[in-house]
XYZ file of C-alpha atoms in Angstrom:
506
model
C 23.371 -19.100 -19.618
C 19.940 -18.524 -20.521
C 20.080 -21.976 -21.837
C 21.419 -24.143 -19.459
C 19.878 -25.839 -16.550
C 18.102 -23.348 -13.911
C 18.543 -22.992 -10.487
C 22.085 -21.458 -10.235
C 23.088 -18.782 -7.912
C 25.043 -17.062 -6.048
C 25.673 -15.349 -2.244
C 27.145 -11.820 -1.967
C 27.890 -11.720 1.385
C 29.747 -8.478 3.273
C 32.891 -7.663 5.807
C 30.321 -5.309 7.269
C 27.037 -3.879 6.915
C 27.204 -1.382 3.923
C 30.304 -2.604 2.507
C 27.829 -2.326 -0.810
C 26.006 -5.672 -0.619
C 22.809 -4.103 -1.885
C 24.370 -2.435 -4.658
C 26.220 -5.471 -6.551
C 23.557 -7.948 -5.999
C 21.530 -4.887 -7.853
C 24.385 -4.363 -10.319
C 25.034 -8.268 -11.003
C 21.233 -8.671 -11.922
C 20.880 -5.828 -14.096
C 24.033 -7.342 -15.493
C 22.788 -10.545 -15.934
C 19.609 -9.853 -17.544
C 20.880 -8.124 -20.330
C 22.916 -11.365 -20.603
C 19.357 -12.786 -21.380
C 19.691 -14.369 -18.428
C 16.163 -14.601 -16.183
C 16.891 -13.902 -12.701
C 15.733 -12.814 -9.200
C 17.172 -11.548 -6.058
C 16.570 -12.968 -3.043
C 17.964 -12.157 0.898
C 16.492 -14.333 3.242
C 16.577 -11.796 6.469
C 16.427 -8.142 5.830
C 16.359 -5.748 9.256
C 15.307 -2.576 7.558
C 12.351 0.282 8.075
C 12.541 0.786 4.406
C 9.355 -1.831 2.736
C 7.719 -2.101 -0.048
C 4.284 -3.760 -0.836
C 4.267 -6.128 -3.752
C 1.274 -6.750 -6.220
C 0.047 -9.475 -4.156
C -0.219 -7.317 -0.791
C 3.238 -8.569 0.719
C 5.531 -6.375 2.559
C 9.211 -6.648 2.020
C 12.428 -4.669 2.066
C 12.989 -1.699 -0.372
C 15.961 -2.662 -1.448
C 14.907 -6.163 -2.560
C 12.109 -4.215 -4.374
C 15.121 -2.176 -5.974
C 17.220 -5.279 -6.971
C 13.722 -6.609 -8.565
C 13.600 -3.696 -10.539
C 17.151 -4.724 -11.515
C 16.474 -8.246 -12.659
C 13.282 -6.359 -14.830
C 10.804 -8.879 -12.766
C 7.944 -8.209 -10.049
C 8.822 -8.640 -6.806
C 7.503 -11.074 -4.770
C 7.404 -11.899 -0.802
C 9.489 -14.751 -2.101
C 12.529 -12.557 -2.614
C 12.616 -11.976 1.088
C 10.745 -13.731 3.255
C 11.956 -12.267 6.652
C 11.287 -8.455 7.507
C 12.563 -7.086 10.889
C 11.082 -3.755 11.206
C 12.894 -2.518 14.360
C 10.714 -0.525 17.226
C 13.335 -0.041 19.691
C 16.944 -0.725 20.098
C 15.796 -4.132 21.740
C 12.566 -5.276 19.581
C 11.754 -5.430 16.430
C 8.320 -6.322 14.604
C 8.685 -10.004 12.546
C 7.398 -9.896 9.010
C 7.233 -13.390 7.710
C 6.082 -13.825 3.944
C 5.032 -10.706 3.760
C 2.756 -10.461 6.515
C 3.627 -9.181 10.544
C 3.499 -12.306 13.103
C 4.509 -9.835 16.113
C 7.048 -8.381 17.967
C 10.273 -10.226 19.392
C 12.955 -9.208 20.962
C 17.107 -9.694 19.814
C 17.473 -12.066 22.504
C 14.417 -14.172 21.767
C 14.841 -13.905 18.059
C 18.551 -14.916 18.068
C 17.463 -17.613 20.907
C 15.919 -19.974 19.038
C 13.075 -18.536 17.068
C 14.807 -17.930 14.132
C 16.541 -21.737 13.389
C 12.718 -22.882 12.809
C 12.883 -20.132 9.464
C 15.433 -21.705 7.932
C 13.204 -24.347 6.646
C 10.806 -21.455 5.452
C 13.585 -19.198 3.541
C 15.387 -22.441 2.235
C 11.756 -23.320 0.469
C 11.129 -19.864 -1.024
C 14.286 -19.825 -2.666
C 14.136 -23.272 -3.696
C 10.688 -21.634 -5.425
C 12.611 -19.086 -7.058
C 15.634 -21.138 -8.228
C 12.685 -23.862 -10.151
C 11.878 -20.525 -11.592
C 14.435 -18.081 -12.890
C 17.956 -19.256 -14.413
C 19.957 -17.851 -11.340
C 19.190 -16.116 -8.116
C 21.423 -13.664 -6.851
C 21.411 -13.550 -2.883
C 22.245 -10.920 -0.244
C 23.644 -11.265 3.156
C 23.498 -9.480 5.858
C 25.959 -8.158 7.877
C 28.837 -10.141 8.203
C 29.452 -13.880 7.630
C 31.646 -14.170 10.376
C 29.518 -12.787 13.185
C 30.307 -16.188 15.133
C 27.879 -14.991 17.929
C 25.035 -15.869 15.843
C 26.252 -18.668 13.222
C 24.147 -21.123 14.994
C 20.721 -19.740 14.247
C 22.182 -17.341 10.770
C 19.092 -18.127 8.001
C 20.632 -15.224 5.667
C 24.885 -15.530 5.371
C 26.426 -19.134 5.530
C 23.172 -20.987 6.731
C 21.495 -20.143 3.270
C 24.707 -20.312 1.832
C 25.355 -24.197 2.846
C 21.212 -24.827 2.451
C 21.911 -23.838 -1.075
C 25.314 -24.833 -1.742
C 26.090 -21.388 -3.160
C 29.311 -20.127 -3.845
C 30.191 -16.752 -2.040
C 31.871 -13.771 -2.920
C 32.276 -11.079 -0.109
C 32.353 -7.738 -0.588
C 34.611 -4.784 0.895
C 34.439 -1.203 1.469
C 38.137 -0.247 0.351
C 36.846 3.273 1.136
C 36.634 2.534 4.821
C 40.116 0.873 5.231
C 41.348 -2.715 6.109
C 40.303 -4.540 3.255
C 42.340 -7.092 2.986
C 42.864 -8.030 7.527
C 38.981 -7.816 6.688
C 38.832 -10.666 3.745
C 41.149 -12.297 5.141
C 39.490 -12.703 8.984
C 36.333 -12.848 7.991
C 37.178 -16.341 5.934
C 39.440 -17.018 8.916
C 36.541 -17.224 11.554
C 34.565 -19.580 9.709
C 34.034 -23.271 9.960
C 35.767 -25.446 6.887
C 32.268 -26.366 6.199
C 31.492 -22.934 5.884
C 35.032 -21.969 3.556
C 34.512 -24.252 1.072
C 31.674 -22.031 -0.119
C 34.187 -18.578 0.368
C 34.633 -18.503 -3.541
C 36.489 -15.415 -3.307
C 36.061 -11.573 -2.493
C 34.920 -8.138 -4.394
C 36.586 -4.572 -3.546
C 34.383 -1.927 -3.479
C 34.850 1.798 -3.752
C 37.978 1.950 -4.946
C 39.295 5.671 -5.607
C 42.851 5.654 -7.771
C 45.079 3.562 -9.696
C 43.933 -0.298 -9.715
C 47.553 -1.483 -10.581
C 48.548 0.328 -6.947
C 46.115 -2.478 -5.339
C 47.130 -5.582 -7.572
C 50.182 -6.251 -5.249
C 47.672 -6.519 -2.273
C 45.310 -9.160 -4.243
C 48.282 -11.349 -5.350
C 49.509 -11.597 -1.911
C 45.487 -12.184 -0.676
C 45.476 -14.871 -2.798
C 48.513 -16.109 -2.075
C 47.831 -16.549 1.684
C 43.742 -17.842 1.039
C 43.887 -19.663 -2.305
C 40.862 -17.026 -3.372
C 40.536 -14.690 -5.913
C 39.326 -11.189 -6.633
C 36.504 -10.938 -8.355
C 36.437 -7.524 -9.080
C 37.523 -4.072 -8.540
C 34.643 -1.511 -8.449
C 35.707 2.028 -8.715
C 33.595 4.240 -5.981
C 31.371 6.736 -7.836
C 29.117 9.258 -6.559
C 25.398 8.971 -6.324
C 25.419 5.094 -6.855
C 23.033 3.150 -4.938
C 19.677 1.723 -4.435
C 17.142 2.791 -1.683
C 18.694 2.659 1.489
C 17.709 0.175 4.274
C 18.295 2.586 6.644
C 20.118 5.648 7.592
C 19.892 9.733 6.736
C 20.966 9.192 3.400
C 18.904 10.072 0.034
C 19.191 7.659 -2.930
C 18.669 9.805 -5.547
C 19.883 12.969 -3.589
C 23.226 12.106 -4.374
C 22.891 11.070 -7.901
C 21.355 14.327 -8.904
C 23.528 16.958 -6.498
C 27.042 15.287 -7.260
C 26.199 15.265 -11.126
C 25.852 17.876 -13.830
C 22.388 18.410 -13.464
C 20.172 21.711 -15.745
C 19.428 24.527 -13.074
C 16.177 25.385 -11.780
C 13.844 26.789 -14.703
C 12.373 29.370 -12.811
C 13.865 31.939 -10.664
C 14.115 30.445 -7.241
C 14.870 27.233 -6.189
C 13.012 25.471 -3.352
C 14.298 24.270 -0.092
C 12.655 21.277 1.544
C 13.611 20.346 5.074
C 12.567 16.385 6.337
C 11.931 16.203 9.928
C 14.064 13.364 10.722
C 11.984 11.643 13.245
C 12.905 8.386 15.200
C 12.231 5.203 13.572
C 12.011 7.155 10.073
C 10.594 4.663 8.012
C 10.376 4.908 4.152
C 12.292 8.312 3.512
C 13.056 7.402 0.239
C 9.558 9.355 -0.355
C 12.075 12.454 -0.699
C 13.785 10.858 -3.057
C 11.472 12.298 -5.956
C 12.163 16.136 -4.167
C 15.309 15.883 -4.887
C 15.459 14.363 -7.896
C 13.529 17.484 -9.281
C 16.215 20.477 -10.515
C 16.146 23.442 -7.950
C 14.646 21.403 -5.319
C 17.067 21.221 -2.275
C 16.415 18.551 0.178
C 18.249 18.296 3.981
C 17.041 16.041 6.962
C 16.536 18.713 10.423
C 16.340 17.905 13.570
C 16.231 21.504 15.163
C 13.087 24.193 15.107
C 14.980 26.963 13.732
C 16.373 24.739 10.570
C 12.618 25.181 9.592
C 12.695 28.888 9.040
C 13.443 29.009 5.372
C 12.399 25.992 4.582
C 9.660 26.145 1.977
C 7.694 22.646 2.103
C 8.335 20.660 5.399
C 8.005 17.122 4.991
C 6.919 14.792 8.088
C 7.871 11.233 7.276
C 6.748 7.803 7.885
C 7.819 6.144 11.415
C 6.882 3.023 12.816
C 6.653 5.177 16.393
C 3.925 7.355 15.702
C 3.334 8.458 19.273
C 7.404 8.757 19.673
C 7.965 10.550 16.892
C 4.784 13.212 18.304
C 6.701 13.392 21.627
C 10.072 13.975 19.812
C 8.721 16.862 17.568
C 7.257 18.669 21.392
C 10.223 18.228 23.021
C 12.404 19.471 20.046
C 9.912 22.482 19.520
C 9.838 21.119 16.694
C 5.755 20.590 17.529
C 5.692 24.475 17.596
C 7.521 25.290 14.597
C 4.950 23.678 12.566
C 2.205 25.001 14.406
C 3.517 28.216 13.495
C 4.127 27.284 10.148
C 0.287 26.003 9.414
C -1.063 29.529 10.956
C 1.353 31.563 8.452
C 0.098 28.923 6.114
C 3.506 27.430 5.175
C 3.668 24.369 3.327
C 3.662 21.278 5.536
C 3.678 17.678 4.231
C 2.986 14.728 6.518
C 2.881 11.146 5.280
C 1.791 7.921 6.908
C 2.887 8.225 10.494
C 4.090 11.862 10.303
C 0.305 12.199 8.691
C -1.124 10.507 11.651
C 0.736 12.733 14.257
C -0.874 16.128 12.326
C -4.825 15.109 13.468
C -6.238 15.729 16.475
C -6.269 12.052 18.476
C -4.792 9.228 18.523
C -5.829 5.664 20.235
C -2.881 3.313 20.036
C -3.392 0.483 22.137
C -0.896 -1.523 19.387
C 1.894 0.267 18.557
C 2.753 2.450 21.468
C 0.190 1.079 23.647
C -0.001 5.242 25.224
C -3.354 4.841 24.990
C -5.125 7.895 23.690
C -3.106 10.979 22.718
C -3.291 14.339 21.521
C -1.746 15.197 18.065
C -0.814 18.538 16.306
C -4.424 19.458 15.796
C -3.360 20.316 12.024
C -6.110 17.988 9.939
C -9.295 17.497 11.126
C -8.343 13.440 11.657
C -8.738 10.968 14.522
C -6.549 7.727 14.018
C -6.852 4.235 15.594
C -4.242 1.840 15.647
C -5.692 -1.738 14.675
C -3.584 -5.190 14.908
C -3.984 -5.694 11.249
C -1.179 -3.707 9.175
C -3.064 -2.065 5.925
C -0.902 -3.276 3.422
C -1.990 -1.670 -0.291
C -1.146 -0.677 -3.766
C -3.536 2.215 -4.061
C -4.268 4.752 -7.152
C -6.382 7.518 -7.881
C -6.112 11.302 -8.727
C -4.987 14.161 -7.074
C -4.610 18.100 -8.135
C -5.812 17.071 -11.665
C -3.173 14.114 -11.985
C -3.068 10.463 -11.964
C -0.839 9.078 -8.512
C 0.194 5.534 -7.587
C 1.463 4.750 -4.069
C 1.306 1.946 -1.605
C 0.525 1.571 2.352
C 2.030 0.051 5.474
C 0.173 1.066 8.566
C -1.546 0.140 11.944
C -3.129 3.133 12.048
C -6.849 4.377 10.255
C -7.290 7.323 9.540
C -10.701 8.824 10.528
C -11.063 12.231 8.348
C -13.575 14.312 9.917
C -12.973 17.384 7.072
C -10.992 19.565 4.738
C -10.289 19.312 1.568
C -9.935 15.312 -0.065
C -6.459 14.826 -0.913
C -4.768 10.636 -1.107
C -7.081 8.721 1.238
C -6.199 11.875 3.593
C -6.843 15.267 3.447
C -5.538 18.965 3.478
C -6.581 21.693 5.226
C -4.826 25.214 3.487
C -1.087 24.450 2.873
C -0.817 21.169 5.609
C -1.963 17.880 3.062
C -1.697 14.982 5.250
C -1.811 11.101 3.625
C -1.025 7.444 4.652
C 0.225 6.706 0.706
C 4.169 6.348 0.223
C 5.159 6.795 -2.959
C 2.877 9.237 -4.294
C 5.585 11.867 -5.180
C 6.987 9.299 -7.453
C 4.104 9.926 -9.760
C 5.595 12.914 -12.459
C 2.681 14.550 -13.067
C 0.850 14.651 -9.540
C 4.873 15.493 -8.224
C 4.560 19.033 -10.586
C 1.508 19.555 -9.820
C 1.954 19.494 -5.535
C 5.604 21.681 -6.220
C 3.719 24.352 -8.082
C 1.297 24.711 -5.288
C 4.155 24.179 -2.691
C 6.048 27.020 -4.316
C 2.739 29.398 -4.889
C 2.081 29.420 -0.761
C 5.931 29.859 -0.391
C 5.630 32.787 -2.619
C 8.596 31.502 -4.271
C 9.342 31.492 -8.408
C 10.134 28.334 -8.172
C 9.000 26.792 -11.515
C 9.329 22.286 -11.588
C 10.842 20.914 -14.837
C 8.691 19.647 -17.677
C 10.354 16.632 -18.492
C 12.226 15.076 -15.262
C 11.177 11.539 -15.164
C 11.898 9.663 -11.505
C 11.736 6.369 -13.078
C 13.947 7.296 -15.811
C 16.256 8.016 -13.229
C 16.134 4.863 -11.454
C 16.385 3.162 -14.592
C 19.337 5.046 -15.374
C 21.364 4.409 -11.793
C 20.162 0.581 -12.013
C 22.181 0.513 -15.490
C 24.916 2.261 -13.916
C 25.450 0.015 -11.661
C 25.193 -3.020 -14.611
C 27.599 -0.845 -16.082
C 30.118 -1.383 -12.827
C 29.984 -5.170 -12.718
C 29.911 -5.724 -16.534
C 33.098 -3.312 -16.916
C 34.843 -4.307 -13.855
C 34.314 -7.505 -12.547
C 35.499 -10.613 -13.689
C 32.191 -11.764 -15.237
C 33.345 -15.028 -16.726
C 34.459 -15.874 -13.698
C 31.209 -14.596 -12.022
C 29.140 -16.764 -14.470
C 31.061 -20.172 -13.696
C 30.341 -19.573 -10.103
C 26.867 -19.052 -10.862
C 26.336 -22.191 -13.070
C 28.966 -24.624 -11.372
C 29.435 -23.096 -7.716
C 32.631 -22.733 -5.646
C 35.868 -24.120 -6.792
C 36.978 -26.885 -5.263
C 39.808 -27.515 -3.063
C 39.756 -24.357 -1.451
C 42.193 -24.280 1.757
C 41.361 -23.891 4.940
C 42.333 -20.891 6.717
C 43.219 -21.475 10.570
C 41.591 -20.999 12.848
C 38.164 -21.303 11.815
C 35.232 -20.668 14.116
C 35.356 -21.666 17.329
């Protein structure tokens, strides 16, 4: 395909949210390039607290970040040009090519704002497609949410902009494939079916000739077929839009992994905050042999924990009042005066200094934090959106920011933009325990004030290991899914003649 004309593509739209969207658009761009193939991924609309900054200073969703790293290319704000960074059940912040435009509710969003994007997310991928050979798009959610087809920018509106074929995908795992395939083509315009090129099953534990039955018969009653069968395996993903889960948790703990080198191993506990934002900082932790990693939510699942990690949030102020009423607060008082490790990054390093002044964010005003670094923060209307670098405990680090908040440090010891006062280190950069060396470096302090033997592997490289779980999932679509098929969608879009499933939307 590398030859042919550019510009093809390709929508993998879901029965549900996580029925593995994120995953195969991942897996069919690793899969492509190898084919020599140049392409990009692209989701119009991502709702997610898990961002990324790009090289240009443009926030956008992990997990298009992820699917970038994929396709082997940089991402770009044109890859996904809507953020919603939600800061209540009822609100969400609006991040449009890359940069925040302000808060909106559901009902105002879904009211009418968000038909004026279309024109916006139909143009950036019409950028990328005059670019790259093929670009492989996400939906979101469901296809068939007929509440919101009117104003939908990121399922069947891009879809018909584009005139992309679709495949949806299903979680067998969960149950009700095939009423789901089959209803959510059902509740769809004819418009919108003659793009429904067929469907993908996903997670599939057992025999795949107990299932072919099933997919005749779906095709007999839609005229569709199956584009694939993808066997569920353990540890496969990409970072998480959002959720309790770690990535790379699960690719390390459910494999064959060496043990820890030293004599302990070393338990890290992740205060799991509201509005967690980018907790796929862990992700490193756990990648590491002998490092355990849980999310708490209760003061006494801190006692043997040897390096407690406050996360990111996009409710700073929240998350402060959550840790208090939790005793949570307490614990890690307690902790700092033992001199326990304690971790906090971004907005669970903003929540560790003595004040904060957030007229933006919260708008409490000015508020009392832990008192553990010597830091006053004020929240500004500009986000700090960066791609930092510099050296910590003797190493080289790389990380990137996404914050309202600036950090005044007023002492202790320099440490990432922030600073660290005995065993609390405090920092606005995500990312940083990505970095091998610095990664060693902080776990052999970490386990030295833990008084624990706890020695960090020599050689365990985290982007080795994302490399790895990217080809894995290359590996799925390449060895079970109908590629030549795939590839004629891609290049010459949906068949035609489709039928028409009754009774379409209403």
């Amino acid at each position: 395909m590398s030859g042919a004309k550019r510009g093809g593509g390709l929508l993998v739209a879901g029965t549900t949210s996580d029925a593995g969207k994120s995953v195969v658009t991942a897996g069919i761009c690793r899969w492509l390039v190898r084919q020599g193939v140049k392409v990009a991924p692209f989701k119009a609309q991502n709702m997610s607290l898990n961002s990324f900054v790009t090289l240009e200073g443009a926030e956008i969703g992990r997990a298009q970040a992820m699917q970038a790293q994929a396709a082997r290319v940089e991402p770009t704000a044109l890859m996904n040009p809507v953020l919603l960074k939600p800061g209540s059940d009822r609100s969400s912040q609006v991040v449009l090519l890359g940069k925040p435009v302000g808060e909106m509710s559901a009902r105002g969003y879904h009211g009418g704002r968000q038909e004026p994007l279309l024109g916006i997310v139909t143009d950036c991928l019409e950028q990328l497609r005059g670019t790259y050979d093929a670009v492989i798009c996400e939906g979101a959610g469901s296809p068939a949410e007929i509440n919101l087809r009117r104003t939908d920018i990121v399922n069947m509106g891009i879809a018909r902009a584009a005139r992309f074929p679709v495949v949806v995908v299903g979680d067998i795992d969960r149950g009700g494939v095939f009423a789901s395939f089959f209803g959510t083509t059902a509740l769809l315009s004819p418009e919108d079916q003659s793009l429904i090129a067929g469907y993908m099953v996903n997670k599939f534990r057992g025999d795949v000739s107990l299932l072919e039955p099933g997919m005749e018969m779906l095709r007999g009653l839609t005229g569709r077929s199956t584009y694939g069968v993808l066997p569920f395996r353990h540890g496969l993903g990409i970072d998480e839009e959002d959720g309790l889960r770690v990535s790379l948790r699960g690719a390390v703990r459910e494999s064959v992994v060496a043990p820890p080198v030293g004599e302990d191993v070393l338990r890290v506990a992740v205060c799991a905050v509201p509005l967690m934002s980018n907790f796929t900082d862990v992700d490193a932790l756990a990648a590491e042999p002998g490092v355990v990693v849980r999310f708490v939510d209760r003061a006494e699942e801190l006692a043997d924990a040897d390096l407690v990690v406050v996360p990111g949030t996009r409710g700073t102020v929240r998350a402060l009042e959550w840790l208090r009423e939790r005793g949570l607060a307490d614990a890690l008082l307690r902790r700092a005066a033992e001199g326990r490790p304690v971790l906090g990054v971004c907005g669970g390093f903003q929540l560790l200094g003595e004040r904060i002044s957030d007229e933006v964010e919260s708008r409490a005003g000015e508020v009392d934090g832990l008192g553990l670094l010597p830091v006053r923060v004020r929240f500004e209307r500009e986000k700090t959106l960066a791609r930092p670098s510099g050296t910590a405990l003797g190493e080289e680090v790389r990380g990137y920011e996404i914050h309202h908040g600036v950090a005044e440090v007023l002492g202790g010891q320099a440490f990432l933009d922030g600073c660290r006062v005995g065993s609390v280190w405090g920092t606005h950069w995500h990312g940083s325990l990505e970095s091998d060396g610095f990664r060693r470096a902080f776990l052999r302090e970490v386990a030295a004030a833990a008084g624990r033997a706890f020695v960090p592997a020599p050689d365990t490289s985290f982007g080795a290991l994302r490399e790895e779980q990217l080809d894995l999932l290359g590996d799925l679509i390449e060895e079970h899914a109908d590629t030549d098929a795939l590839l004629r969608l891609i290049e010459d879009g949906a068949p035609a003649g489709l039928p028409f499933l009754p009774p379409g939307a209403p």
